[in-house]
mmCIF file of C-alpha atoms and ligand atoms in Angstrom:
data_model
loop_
_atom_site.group_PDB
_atom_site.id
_atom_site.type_symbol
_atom_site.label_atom_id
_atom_site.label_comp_id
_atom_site.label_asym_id
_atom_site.label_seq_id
_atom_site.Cartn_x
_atom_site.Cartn_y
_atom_site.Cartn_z
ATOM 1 C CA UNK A 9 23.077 -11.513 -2.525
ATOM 2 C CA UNK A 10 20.420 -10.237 -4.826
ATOM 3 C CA UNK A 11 18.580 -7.084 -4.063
ATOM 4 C CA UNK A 12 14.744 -7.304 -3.456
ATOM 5 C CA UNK A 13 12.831 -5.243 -5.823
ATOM 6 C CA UNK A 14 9.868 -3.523 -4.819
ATOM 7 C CA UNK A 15 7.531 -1.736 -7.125
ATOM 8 C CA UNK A 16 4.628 1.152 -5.545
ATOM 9 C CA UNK A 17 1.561 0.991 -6.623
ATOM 10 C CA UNK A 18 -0.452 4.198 -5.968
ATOM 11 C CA UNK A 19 -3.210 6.280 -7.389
ATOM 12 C CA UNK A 20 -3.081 9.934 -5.518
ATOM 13 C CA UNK A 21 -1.335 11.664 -2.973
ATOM 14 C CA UNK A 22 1.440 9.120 -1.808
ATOM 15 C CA UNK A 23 2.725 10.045 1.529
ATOM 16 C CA UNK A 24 2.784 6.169 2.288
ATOM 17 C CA UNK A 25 4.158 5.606 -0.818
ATOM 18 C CA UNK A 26 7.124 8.915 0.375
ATOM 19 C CA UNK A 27 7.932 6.854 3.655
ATOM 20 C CA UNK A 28 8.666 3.630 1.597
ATOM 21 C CA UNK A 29 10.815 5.590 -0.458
ATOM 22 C CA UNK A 30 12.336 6.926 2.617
ATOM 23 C CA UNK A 31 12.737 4.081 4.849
ATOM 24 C CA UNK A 32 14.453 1.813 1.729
ATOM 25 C CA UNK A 33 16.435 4.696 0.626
ATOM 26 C CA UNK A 34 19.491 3.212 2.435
ATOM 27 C CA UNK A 35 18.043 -0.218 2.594
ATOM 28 C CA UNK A 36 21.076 -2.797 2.573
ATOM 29 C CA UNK A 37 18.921 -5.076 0.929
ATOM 30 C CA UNK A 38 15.445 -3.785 -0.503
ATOM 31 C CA UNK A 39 14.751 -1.632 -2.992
ATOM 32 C CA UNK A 40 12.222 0.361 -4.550
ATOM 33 C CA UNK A 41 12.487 0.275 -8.327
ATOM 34 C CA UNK A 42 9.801 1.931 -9.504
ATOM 35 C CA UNK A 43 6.003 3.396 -9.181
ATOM 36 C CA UNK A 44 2.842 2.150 -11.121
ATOM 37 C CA UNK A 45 -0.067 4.789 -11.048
ATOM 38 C CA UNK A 46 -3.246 4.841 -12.774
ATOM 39 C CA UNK A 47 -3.241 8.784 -12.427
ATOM 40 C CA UNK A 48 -1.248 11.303 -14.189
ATOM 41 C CA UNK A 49 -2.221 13.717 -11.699
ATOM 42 C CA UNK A 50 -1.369 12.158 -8.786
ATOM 43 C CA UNK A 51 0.973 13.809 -6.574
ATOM 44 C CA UNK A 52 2.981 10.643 -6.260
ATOM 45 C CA UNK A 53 4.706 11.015 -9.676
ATOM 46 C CA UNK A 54 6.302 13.982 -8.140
ATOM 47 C CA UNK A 55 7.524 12.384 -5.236
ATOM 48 C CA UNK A 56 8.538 9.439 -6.842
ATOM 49 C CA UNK A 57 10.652 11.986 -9.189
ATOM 50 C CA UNK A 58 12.123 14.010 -6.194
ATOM 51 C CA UNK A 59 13.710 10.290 -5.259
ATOM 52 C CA UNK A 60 14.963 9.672 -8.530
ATOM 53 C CA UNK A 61 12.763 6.914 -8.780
ATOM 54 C CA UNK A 62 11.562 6.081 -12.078
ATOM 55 C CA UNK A 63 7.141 6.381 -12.276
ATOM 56 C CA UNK A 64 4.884 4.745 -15.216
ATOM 57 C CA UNK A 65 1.738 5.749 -15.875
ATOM 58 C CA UNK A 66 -0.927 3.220 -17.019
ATOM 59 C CA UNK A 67 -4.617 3.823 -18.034
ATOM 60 C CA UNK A 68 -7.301 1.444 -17.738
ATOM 61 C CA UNK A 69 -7.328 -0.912 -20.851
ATOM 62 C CA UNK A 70 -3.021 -1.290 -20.472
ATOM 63 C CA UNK A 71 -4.041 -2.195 -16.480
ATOM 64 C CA UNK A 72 -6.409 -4.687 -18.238
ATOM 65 C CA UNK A 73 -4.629 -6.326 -20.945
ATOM 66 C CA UNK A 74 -1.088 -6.722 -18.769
ATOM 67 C CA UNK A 75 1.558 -6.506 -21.694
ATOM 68 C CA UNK A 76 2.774 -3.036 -20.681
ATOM 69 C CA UNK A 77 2.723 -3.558 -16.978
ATOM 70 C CA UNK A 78 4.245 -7.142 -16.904
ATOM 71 C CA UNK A 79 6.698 -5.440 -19.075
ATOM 72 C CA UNK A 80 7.712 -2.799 -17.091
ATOM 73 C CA UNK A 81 7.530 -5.190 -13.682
ATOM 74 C CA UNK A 82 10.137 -7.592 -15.721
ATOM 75 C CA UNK A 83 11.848 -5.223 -17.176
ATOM 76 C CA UNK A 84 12.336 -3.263 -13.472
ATOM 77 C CA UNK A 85 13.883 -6.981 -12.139
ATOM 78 C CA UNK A 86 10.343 -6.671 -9.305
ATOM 79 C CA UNK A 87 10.100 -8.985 -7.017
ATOM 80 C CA UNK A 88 7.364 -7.934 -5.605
ATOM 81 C CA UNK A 89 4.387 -5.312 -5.335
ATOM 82 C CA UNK A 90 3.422 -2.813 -2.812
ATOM 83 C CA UNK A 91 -0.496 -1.012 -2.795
ATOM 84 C CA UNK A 92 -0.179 2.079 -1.422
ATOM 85 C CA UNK A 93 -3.303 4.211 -2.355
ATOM 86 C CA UNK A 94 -3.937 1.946 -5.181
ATOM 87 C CA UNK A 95 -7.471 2.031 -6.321
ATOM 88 C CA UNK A 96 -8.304 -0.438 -8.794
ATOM 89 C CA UNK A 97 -8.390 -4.327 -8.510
ATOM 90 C CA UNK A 98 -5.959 -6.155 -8.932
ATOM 91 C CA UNK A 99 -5.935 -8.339 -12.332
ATOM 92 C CA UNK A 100 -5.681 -12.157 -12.150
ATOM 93 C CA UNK A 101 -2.436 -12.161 -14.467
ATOM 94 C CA UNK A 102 -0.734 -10.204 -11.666
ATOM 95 C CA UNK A 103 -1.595 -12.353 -8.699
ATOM 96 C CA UNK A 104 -0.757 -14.988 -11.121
ATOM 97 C CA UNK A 105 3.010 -13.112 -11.819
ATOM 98 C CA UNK A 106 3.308 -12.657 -8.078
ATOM 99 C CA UNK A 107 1.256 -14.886 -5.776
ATOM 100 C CA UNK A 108 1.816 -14.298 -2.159
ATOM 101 C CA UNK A 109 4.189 -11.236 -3.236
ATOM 102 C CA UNK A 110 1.450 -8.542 -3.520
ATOM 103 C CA UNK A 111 0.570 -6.748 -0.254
ATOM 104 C CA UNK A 112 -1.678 -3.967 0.544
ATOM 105 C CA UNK A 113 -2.785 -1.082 3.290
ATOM 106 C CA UNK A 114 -6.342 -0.445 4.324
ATOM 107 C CA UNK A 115 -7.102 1.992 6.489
ATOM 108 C CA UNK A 116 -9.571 0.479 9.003
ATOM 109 C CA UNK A 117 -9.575 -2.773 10.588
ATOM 110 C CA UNK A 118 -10.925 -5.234 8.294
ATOM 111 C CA UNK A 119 -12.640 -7.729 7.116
ATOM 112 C CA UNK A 120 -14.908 -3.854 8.556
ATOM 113 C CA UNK A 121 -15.193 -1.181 6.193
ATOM 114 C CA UNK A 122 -13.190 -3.290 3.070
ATOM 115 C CA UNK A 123 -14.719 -3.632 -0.572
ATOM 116 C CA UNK A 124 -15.577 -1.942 -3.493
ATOM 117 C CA UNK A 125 -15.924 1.605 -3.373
ATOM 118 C CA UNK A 126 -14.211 1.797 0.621
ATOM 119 C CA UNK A 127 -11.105 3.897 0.397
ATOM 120 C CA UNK A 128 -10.019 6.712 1.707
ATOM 121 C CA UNK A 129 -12.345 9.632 2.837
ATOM 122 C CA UNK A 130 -15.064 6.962 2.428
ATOM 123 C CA UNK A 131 -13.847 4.335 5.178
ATOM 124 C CA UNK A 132 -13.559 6.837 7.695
ATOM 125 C CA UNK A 133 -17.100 8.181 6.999
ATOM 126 C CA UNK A 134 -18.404 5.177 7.117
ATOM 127 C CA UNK A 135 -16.277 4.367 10.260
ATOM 128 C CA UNK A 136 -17.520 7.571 12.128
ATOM 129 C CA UNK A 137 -20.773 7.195 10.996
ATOM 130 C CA UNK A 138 -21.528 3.473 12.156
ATOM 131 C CA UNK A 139 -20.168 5.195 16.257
ATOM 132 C CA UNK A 140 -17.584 3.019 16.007
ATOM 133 C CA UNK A 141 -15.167 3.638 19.080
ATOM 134 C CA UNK A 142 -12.169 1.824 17.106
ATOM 135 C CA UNK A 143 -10.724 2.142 14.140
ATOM 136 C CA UNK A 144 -7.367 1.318 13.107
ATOM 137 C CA UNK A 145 -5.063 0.101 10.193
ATOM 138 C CA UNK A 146 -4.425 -3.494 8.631
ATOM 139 C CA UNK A 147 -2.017 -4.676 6.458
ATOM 140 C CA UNK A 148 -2.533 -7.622 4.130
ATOM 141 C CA UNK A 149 -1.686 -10.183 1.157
ATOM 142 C CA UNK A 150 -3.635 -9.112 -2.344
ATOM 143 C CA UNK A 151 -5.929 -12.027 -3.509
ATOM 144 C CA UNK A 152 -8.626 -11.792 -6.279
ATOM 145 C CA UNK A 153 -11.671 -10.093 -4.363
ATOM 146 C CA UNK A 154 -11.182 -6.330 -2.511
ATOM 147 C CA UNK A 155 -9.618 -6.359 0.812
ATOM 148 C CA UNK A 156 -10.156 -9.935 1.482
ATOM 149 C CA UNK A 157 -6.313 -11.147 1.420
ATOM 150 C CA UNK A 158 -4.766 -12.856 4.382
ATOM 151 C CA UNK A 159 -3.849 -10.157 7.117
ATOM 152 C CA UNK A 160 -0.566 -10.034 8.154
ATOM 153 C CA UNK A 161 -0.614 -6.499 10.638
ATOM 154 C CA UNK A 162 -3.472 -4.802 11.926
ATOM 155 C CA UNK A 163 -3.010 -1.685 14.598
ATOM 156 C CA UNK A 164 -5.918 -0.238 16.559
ATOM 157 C CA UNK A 165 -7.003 2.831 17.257
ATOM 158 C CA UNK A 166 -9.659 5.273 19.291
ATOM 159 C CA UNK A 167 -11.903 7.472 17.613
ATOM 160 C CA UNK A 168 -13.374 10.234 19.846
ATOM 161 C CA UNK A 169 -16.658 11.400 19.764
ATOM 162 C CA UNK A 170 -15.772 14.456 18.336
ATOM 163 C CA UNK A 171 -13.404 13.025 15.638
ATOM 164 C CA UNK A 172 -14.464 14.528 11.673
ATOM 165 C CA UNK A 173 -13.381 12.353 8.984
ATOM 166 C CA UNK A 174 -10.275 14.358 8.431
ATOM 167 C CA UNK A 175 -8.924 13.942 12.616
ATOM 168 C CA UNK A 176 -9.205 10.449 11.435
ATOM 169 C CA UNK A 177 -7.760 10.027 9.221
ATOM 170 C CA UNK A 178 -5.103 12.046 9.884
ATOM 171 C CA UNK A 179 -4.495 9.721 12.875
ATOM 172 C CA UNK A 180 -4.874 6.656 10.708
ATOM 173 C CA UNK A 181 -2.347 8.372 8.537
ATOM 174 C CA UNK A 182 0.189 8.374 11.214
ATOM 175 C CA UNK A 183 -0.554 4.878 12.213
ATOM 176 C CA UNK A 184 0.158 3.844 8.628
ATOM 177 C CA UNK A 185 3.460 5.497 8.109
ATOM 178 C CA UNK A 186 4.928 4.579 10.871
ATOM 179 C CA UNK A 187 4.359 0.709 10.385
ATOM 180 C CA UNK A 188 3.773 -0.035 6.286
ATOM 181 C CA UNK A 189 7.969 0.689 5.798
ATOM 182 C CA UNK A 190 8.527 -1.717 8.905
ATOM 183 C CA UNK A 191 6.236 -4.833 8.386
ATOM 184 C CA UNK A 192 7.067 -4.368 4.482
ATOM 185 C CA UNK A 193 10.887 -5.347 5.727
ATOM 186 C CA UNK A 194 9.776 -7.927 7.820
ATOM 187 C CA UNK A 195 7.330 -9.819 5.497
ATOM 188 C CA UNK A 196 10.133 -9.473 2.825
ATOM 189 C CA UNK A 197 13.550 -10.623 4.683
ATOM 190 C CA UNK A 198 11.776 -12.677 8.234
ATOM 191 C CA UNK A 199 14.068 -10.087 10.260
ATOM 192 C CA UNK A 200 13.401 -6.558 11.656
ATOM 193 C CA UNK A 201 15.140 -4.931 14.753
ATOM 194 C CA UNK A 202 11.672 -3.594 15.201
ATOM 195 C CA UNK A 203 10.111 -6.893 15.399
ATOM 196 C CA UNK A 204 8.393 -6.509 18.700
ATOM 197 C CA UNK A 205 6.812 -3.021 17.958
ATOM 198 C CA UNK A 206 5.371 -4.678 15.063
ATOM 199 C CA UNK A 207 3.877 -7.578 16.812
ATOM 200 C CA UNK A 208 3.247 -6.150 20.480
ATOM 201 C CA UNK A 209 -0.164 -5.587 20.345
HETATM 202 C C1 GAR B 51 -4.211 5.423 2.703
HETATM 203 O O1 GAR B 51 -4.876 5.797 3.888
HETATM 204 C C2 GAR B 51 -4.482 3.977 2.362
HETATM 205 O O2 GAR B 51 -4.675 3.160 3.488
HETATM 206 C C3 GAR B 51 -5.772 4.103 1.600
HETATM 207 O O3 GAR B 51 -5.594 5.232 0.784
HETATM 208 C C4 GAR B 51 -4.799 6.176 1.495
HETATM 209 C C5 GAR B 51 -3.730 6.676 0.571
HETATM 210 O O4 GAR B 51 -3.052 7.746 1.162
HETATM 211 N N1 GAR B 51 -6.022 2.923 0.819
HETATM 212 C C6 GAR B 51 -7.252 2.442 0.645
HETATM 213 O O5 GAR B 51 -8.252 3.004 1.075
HETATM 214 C C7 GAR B 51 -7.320 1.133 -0.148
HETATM 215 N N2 GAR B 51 -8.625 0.579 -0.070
HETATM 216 P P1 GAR B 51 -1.660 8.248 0.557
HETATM 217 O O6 GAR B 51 -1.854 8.446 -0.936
HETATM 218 O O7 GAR B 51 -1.409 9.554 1.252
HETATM 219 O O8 GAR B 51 -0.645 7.197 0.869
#
């Protein structure tokens, strides 16, 4: 049977994008076959690197006119495509290329805290600063607008009064790698011995 080929997309640090590598590293049946990033500083070309995994680096007018990157995505046999940090929007040619076969992490429990300009540092501001008692993570399909994609996984969690926007997110960060690796599996192959942590809410 033919391997499943998963690209990363990311944009900075990566350590979502390190526990994919991780977790597929002796996948039986997924693998990840390259990196996209926007950034050639982002610390993910070095992890991708340290996994012998090969890493692209795009700038804005290649993202744009989609030669080079459904090039590379052919060329790298991907099935499909994995946001992990990834800061731009995503192009109508590649929703086109992959429809249904893009998915993407957000850290805080949307359709809350999604759109332009809400990643990172900035959701959990916003989070903290709105008194939310809940945050969380959520998991979902890519479609044309920001964050708006069908969710497939969300996973609460508290925030406490004295939470700063780095507690959070270090929590969130937790949250994230321990599920993105798992409910990547299960959207991609319907089976996970995990299943029930995933879906036990
Ligand atoms: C993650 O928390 C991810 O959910 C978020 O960026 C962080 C990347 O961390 N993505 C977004 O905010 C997308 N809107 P990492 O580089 O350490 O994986």
């Amino acid at each position: 049977m033919k391997n499943t080929n998963i690209v990363v997309f990311a944009s900075g640090n990566g350590t979502n994008a390190e526990e994919i590598f991780r977790y597929f590293a002796p996948h039986p049946s997924i693998k990840v076959c390259g990196v996209l990033t926007n950034n050639p500083r982002a610390n993910v070309i070095n992890r991708a690197e340290n996994h012998q995994i090969p890493c692209r680096v795009f700038n804005r007018e290649e993202f744009r006119n989609g030669d080079l990157i459904l090039g590379i995505l052919q060329q790298w046999e991907a099935d499909a495509i994995i946001l992990a940090g990834f800061l731009w929007l995503i192009p109508v040619y590649l929703i086109d290329e992959y429809p249904n076969r893009i998915l993407n992490i957000h850290p805080a429990l949307l359709p809350k805290y999604g759109g332009k300009g809400m990643y990172g540092m900035h959701v959990h501001r916003a989070v903290l600063a709105s008194g939310e008692s809940e945050s969380g993570i959520t998991i979902h399909l890519v479609n044309q607008e920001y964050d708006r994609g069908k969710i497939i996984f969300q996973k609460r969690c508290q925030v406490n009064p004295q939470d700063t926007p780095e507690t959070l997110a270090t929590r969130i960060h937790q949250l994230e790698h321990r599920h993105y690796p798992l409910v990547i599996e299960q959207w991609l192959t319907g089976e996970n011995d995990r299943h029930s942590e995933i879906s036990g809410e």
